[in-house]
């Protein structure tokens, strides 16, 4: 089967390696970079495999659409695509286009679909392979796979250890279904649909008066990006590697209860939060213990909500 792949990052690169094994990849559309010396992993991989690569500032441009149609693929695969792809491209291949999305559609449509289930305290999520249409993550679903969100999963661990490999396997499975001529897509139930936009810093400020569970979910649902943040004196800091402890709390919320090599523990409603790493605004991520020494942090110091 002749396939064009649109994608980016390591996920796109690893998808390319896998689907090339049993298919003919006739072109790869990689993200456009202003600096020609900076290449996305998918572009580097395509060049190593001697596959033609194409980059356009916008896939909606006439030149991009014309070139795609001239390739005349049987199928288009979209693996980690954040740009809007026009219907002229999506509908052009003989067997259409399939797309990877890291949630159980129709829940968590949108660009930060790994963050929000963790922040919301959900126990399950997964991946969907679907046929994109003119809407945003709204097309018929071909394959879904569920996974458990463990109590200390972060965005990083959930993606790289679970969603990433599961997603590539599902893309291969979907291609095989299409090649065999027996895909069985199901329409999304709009009554169950949810949408969230990008998870940004404005969403991830910690309120130390919140319940320990809420804070724990916020930190891990923002780790590594955009990072949950708080203030120590005049400095904004981002914290990572959260663990929660359920205890009867008598200390002031936001106060430091312990400092050690394992991290810093902060009092909050119904418990304490331990975090392992810290990054100051525009700084590098370091261990919380190292940061405590640099910042002269003391037991009883209070992290601020504002």
Coordinates of C-alpha atoms in Angstrom, one line a residue:
X1 CA 0.0 0.0 0.0
X2 CA 1.3 3.5 -0.9
X3 CA 1.3 5.7 2.1
X4 CA 2.0 9.3 2.8
X5 CA 2.8 10.1 6.5
X6 CA 2.2 13.5 8.1
X7 CA 3.7 13.8 11.5
X8 CA 6.4 15.1 13.8
X9 CA 8.7 14.4 16.7
X10 CA 9.9 11.0 17.9
X11 CA 6.4 9.5 17.7
X12 CA 6.2 10.3 14.0
X13 CA 9.7 9.0 13.4
X14 CA 9.0 5.7 15.2
X15 CA 5.7 5.4 13.4
X16 CA 7.5 5.8 10.1
X17 CA 10.0 3.0 10.9
X18 CA 7.2 0.6 11.8
X19 CA 4.8 1.2 8.9
X20 CA 7.6 1.1 6.4
X21 CA 8.2 -2.6 7.2
X22 CA 5.1 -3.7 5.3
X23 CA 4.2 -0.7 3.2
X24 CA 5.6 1.6 0.6
X25 CA 6.1 5.1 2.0
X26 CA 6.0 7.5 -0.9
X27 CA 6.4 10.7 1.1
X28 CA 6.7 12.3 4.5
X29 CA 5.3 15.7 5.4
X30 CA 7.4 17.1 8.2
X31 CA 7.0 20.3 10.3
X32 CA 8.4 23.5 8.7
X33 CA 11.4 25.0 10.5
X34 CA 12.5 28.6 10.0
X35 CA 16.1 27.5 10.6
X36 CA 17.0 24.9 7.9
X37 CA 19.7 23.4 10.2
X38 CA 17.0 22.3 12.7
X39 CA 15.3 19.1 11.5
X40 CA 12.5 17.3 13.2
X41 CA 13.2 13.6 14.1
X42 CA 10.7 12.5 11.5
X43 CA 12.5 14.3 8.8
X44 CA 15.9 12.9 9.9
X45 CA 14.5 9.4 10.0
X46 CA 12.9 9.8 6.5
X47 CA 16.2 10.9 5.1
X48 CA 18.0 8.0 6.7
X49 CA 15.4 5.7 5.0
X50 CA 15.8 7.6 1.7
X51 CA 12.2 8.6 1.7
X52 CA 11.2 12.0 0.1
X53 CA 10.3 14.6 2.7
X54 CA 8.3 17.8 2.2
X55 CA 7.9 20.8 4.5
X56 CA 5.5 23.7 4.0
X57 CA 4.8 26.7 6.3
X58 CA 1.1 25.7 5.9
X59 CA -0.4 22.5 4.7
X60 CA -3.4 24.6 3.6
X61 CA -1.3 26.2 0.9
X62 CA -2.1 25.5 -2.7
X63 CA 1.4 24.2 -3.3
X64 CA 1.1 21.7 -0.4
X65 CA -2.3 20.4 -1.6
X66 CA -1.1 20.1 -5.2
X67 CA 2.0 18.2 -4.3
X68 CA 0.1 15.9 -2.0
X69 CA -2.4 15.1 -4.7
X70 CA 0.3 14.5 -7.2
X71 CA 1.8 11.8 -5.0
X72 CA -1.5 9.9 -5.3
X73 CA -1.3 7.8 -2.1
X74 CA -3.6 5.0 -1.3
X75 CA -3.7 6.1 2.4
X76 CA -2.6 9.1 4.5
X77 CA -1.5 8.5 8.1
X78 CA -1.3 11.4 10.5
X79 CA 1.0 10.7 13.5
X80 CA 1.1 13.5 16.0
X81 CA -0.2 16.4 13.9
X82 CA -0.9 19.7 15.6
X83 CA -1.6 21.7 12.4
X84 CA -5.0 21.9 10.8
X85 CA -4.9 19.7 7.7
X86 CA -7.3 20.7 4.9
X87 CA -10.0 18.5 3.6
X88 CA -8.4 18.6 0.2
X89 CA -5.6 16.5 1.6
X90 CA -7.6 14.4 4.1
X91 CA -10.1 13.2 1.4
X92 CA -7.6 12.8 -1.5
X93 CA -6.2 9.3 -0.9
X94 CA -8.0 6.2 -2.2
X95 CA -8.7 4.9 1.3
X96 CA -8.8 8.2 3.0
X97 CA -6.8 9.4 6.0
X98 CA -6.4 7.9 9.5
X99 CA -5.2 9.9 12.5
X100 CA -3.8 9.1 16.0
X101 CA -5.3 10.8 19.0
X102 CA -4.2 10.2 22.6
X103 CA -7.6 9.9 24.3
X104 CA -10.7 7.8 24.2
X105 CA -12.7 9.9 21.7
X106 CA -15.1 11.6 21.9
X107 CA -13.8 12.5 25.3
X108 CA -10.9 15.0 25.5
X109 CA -10.9 16.3 22.0
X110 CA -8.2 18.9 21.5
X111 CA -4.5 19.5 21.7
X112 CA -3.8 18.7 25.4
X113 CA -5.7 15.4 25.7
X114 CA -3.0 13.7 27.8
X115 CA -2.9 16.5 30.4
X116 CA -6.6 16.9 31.2
X117 CA -7.5 13.3 32.2
X118 CA -4.7 13.3 34.8
X119 CA -5.6 16.8 36.1
X120 CA -9.2 15.7 36.4
X121 CA -8.2 12.7 38.4
X122 CA -9.5 10.2 35.9
X123 CA -8.4 6.5 36.2
X124 CA -8.7 5.5 32.5
X125 CA -7.6 7.0 29.2
X126 CA -6.3 5.5 25.9
X127 CA -5.8 6.1 22.2
X128 CA -8.0 6.4 19.2
X129 CA -7.3 5.8 15.5
X130 CA -10.0 7.6 13.6
X131 CA -10.9 9.0 10.2
X132 CA -10.5 12.8 10.5
X133 CA -13.2 15.0 8.9
X134 CA -13.8 18.8 8.8
X135 CA -14.3 19.0 12.6
X136 CA -11.7 18.9 15.3
X137 CA -11.1 15.2 16.3
X138 CA -14.7 14.4 15.3
X139 CA -14.4 11.7 12.6
X140 CA -15.5 8.0 12.8
X141 CA -13.4 5.8 15.1
X142 CA -11.6 2.8 13.7
X143 CA -9.7 1.5 16.7
X144 CA -9.6 2.3 20.4
X145 CA -7.3 1.0 23.2
X146 CA -7.8 1.7 26.9
X147 CA -5.1 2.0 29.5
X148 CA -5.0 2.7 33.3
X149 CA -3.7 6.0 34.7
X150 CA -1.7 4.9 37.7
X151 CA -1.7 7.1 40.9
X152 CA 1.8 8.6 40.2
X153 CA 1.6 8.7 36.4
X154 CA 2.7 12.0 34.9
X155 CA 2.1 13.3 31.4
X156 CA 5.6 12.1 30.5
X157 CA 5.3 8.6 31.9
X158 CA 1.8 8.1 30.6
X159 CA 2.8 9.1 27.1
X160 CA 6.2 7.5 26.7
X161 CA 5.6 4.3 28.6
X162 CA 2.0 3.6 27.6
X163 CA 0.3 5.8 24.9
X164 CA 3.3 6.1 22.6
X165 CA 3.9 2.3 22.0
X166 CA 0.2 1.5 22.1
X167 CA -0.5 4.2 19.5
X168 CA 2.1 2.9 17.0
X169 CA 0.8 -0.6 17.4
X170 CA -2.8 0.6 16.8
X171 CA -1.7 2.5 13.7
X172 CA -0.2 -0.6 12.2
X173 CA -3.4 -2.6 13.2
X174 CA -5.6 0.0 11.5
X175 CA -3.5 -0.1 8.3
X176 CA -3.8 -3.8 8.2
X177 CA -7.5 -3.6 8.6
X178 CA -7.7 -1.2 5.7
X179 CA -5.5 -3.4 3.5
X180 CA -7.7 -6.4 4.2
X181 CA -10.7 -4.4 3.2
X182 CA -12.6 -4.8 6.5
X183 CA -12.3 -1.6 8.5
X184 CA -15.3 -1.1 10.8
X185 CA -15.4 2.5 11.9
X186 CA -18.0 3.8 14.4
X187 CA -19.4 7.3 14.6
X188 CA -18.6 9.3 17.6
X189 CA -21.3 9.9 20.2
X190 CA -21.7 13.7 20.2
X191 CA -23.6 13.5 23.5
X192 CA -20.5 12.2 25.2
X193 CA -18.1 14.6 23.5
X194 CA -15.8 16.9 25.5
X195 CA -13.2 19.4 24.3
X196 CA -10.4 21.2 26.1
X197 CA -7.9 23.7 24.6
X198 CA -4.1 23.8 25.3
X199 CA -3.1 23.3 28.9
X200 CA -1.2 26.5 29.7
X201 CA 0.5 28.1 32.7
X202 CA -2.7 30.0 33.5
X203 CA -4.3 26.7 34.3
X204 CA -1.5 25.2 36.4
X205 CA -1.0 27.6 39.3
X206 CA -1.1 25.7 42.6
X207 CA -3.5 26.6 45.4
X208 CA -2.0 25.1 48.5
X209 CA -5.4 25.4 50.3
X210 CA -6.7 22.8 47.9
X211 CA -7.1 19.1 48.7
X212 CA -3.9 17.0 48.4
X213 CA -5.5 14.9 45.7
X214 CA -6.3 18.0 43.5
X215 CA -2.8 19.4 43.9
X216 CA -1.1 16.0 43.2
X217 CA -3.2 15.6 40.0
X218 CA -2.4 19.1 38.9
X219 CA 1.3 18.6 39.3
X220 CA 1.5 15.3 37.5
X221 CA -0.9 16.4 34.8
X222 CA 1.4 19.3 34.0
X223 CA 4.6 17.4 34.1
X224 CA 6.7 18.0 32.1
X225 CA 4.7 20.7 30.2
X226 CA 3.6 23.3 31.0
X227 CA 4.6 22.7 34.6
X228 CA 2.6 23.3 37.8
X229 CA 3.9 26.5 39.5
X230 CA 3.9 28.3 42.8
X231 CA 5.9 31.1 44.4
X232 CA 8.7 31.1 47.0
X233 CA 9.3 34.7 48.2
X234 CA 9.6 36.6 44.9
X235 CA 10.4 33.7 42.6
X236 CA 8.1 31.7 40.5
X237 CA 9.0 28.0 40.5
X238 CA 7.8 25.0 38.7
X239 CA 7.6 21.7 40.5
X240 CA 7.8 18.1 39.2
X241 CA 7.8 14.5 40.4
X242 CA 4.8 14.7 42.8
X243 CA 3.9 12.1 45.4
X244 CA 1.0 12.5 47.9
X245 CA 0.7 11.6 51.5
X246 CA -2.7 11.4 53.3
X247 CA -2.4 12.7 56.8
X248 CA -4.4 14.7 59.4
X249 CA -3.0 18.1 58.6
X250 CA -2.3 20.7 61.4
X251 CA 0.4 22.7 59.7
X252 CA -0.2 25.9 57.7
X253 CA -1.1 25.1 54.1
X254 CA 1.8 25.8 51.8
X255 CA 4.4 25.5 54.5
X256 CA 7.5 23.3 54.2
X257 CA 7.2 20.3 56.5
X258 CA 10.5 18.5 55.5
X259 CA 13.5 18.8 53.3
X260 CA 15.6 15.8 52.2
X261 CA 17.3 14.1 49.3
X262 CA 14.0 12.5 48.3
X263 CA 12.5 16.0 47.9
X264 CA 10.5 18.7 49.6
X265 CA 7.3 18.1 51.4
X266 CA 4.6 20.8 51.6
X267 CA 1.5 20.8 53.8
X268 CA -1.9 21.1 52.2
X269 CA -5.5 20.2 52.9
X270 CA -5.8 16.6 54.1
X271 CA -2.2 15.7 53.4
X272 CA 1.2 16.7 52.1
X273 CA 2.8 16.8 48.7
X274 CA 6.4 15.8 48.1
X275 CA 8.1 17.0 44.9
X276 CA 11.4 15.8 43.6
X277 CA 12.5 18.4 41.1
X278 CA 12.2 22.2 40.7
X279 CA 12.7 24.7 37.9
X280 CA 12.8 28.4 38.3
X281 CA 11.3 30.6 35.6
X282 CA 13.6 30.4 32.6
X283 CA 16.0 28.2 34.5
X284 CA 17.0 24.5 34.4
X285 CA 15.3 21.6 36.2
X286 CA 17.3 20.5 39.2
X287 CA 16.6 18.3 42.2
X288 CA 14.4 19.8 44.9
X289 CA 17.1 19.1 47.5
X290 CA 19.7 21.0 45.5
X291 CA 17.3 23.9 45.0
X292 CA 16.5 24.0 48.7
X293 CA 20.2 24.6 49.5
X294 CA 20.6 27.2 46.8
X295 CA 17.5 29.1 47.9
X296 CA 18.3 28.7 51.6
X297 CA 14.9 27.0 52.1
X298 CA 13.9 26.3 55.7
X299 CA 11.3 24.2 57.5
X300 CA 8.2 26.3 58.0
X301 CA 8.8 28.5 54.9
X302 CA 5.6 29.1 53.1
X303 CA 4.9 28.7 49.3
X304 CA 2.5 31.3 48.1
X305 CA -0.7 31.0 46.1
X306 CA -0.2 34.3 44.3

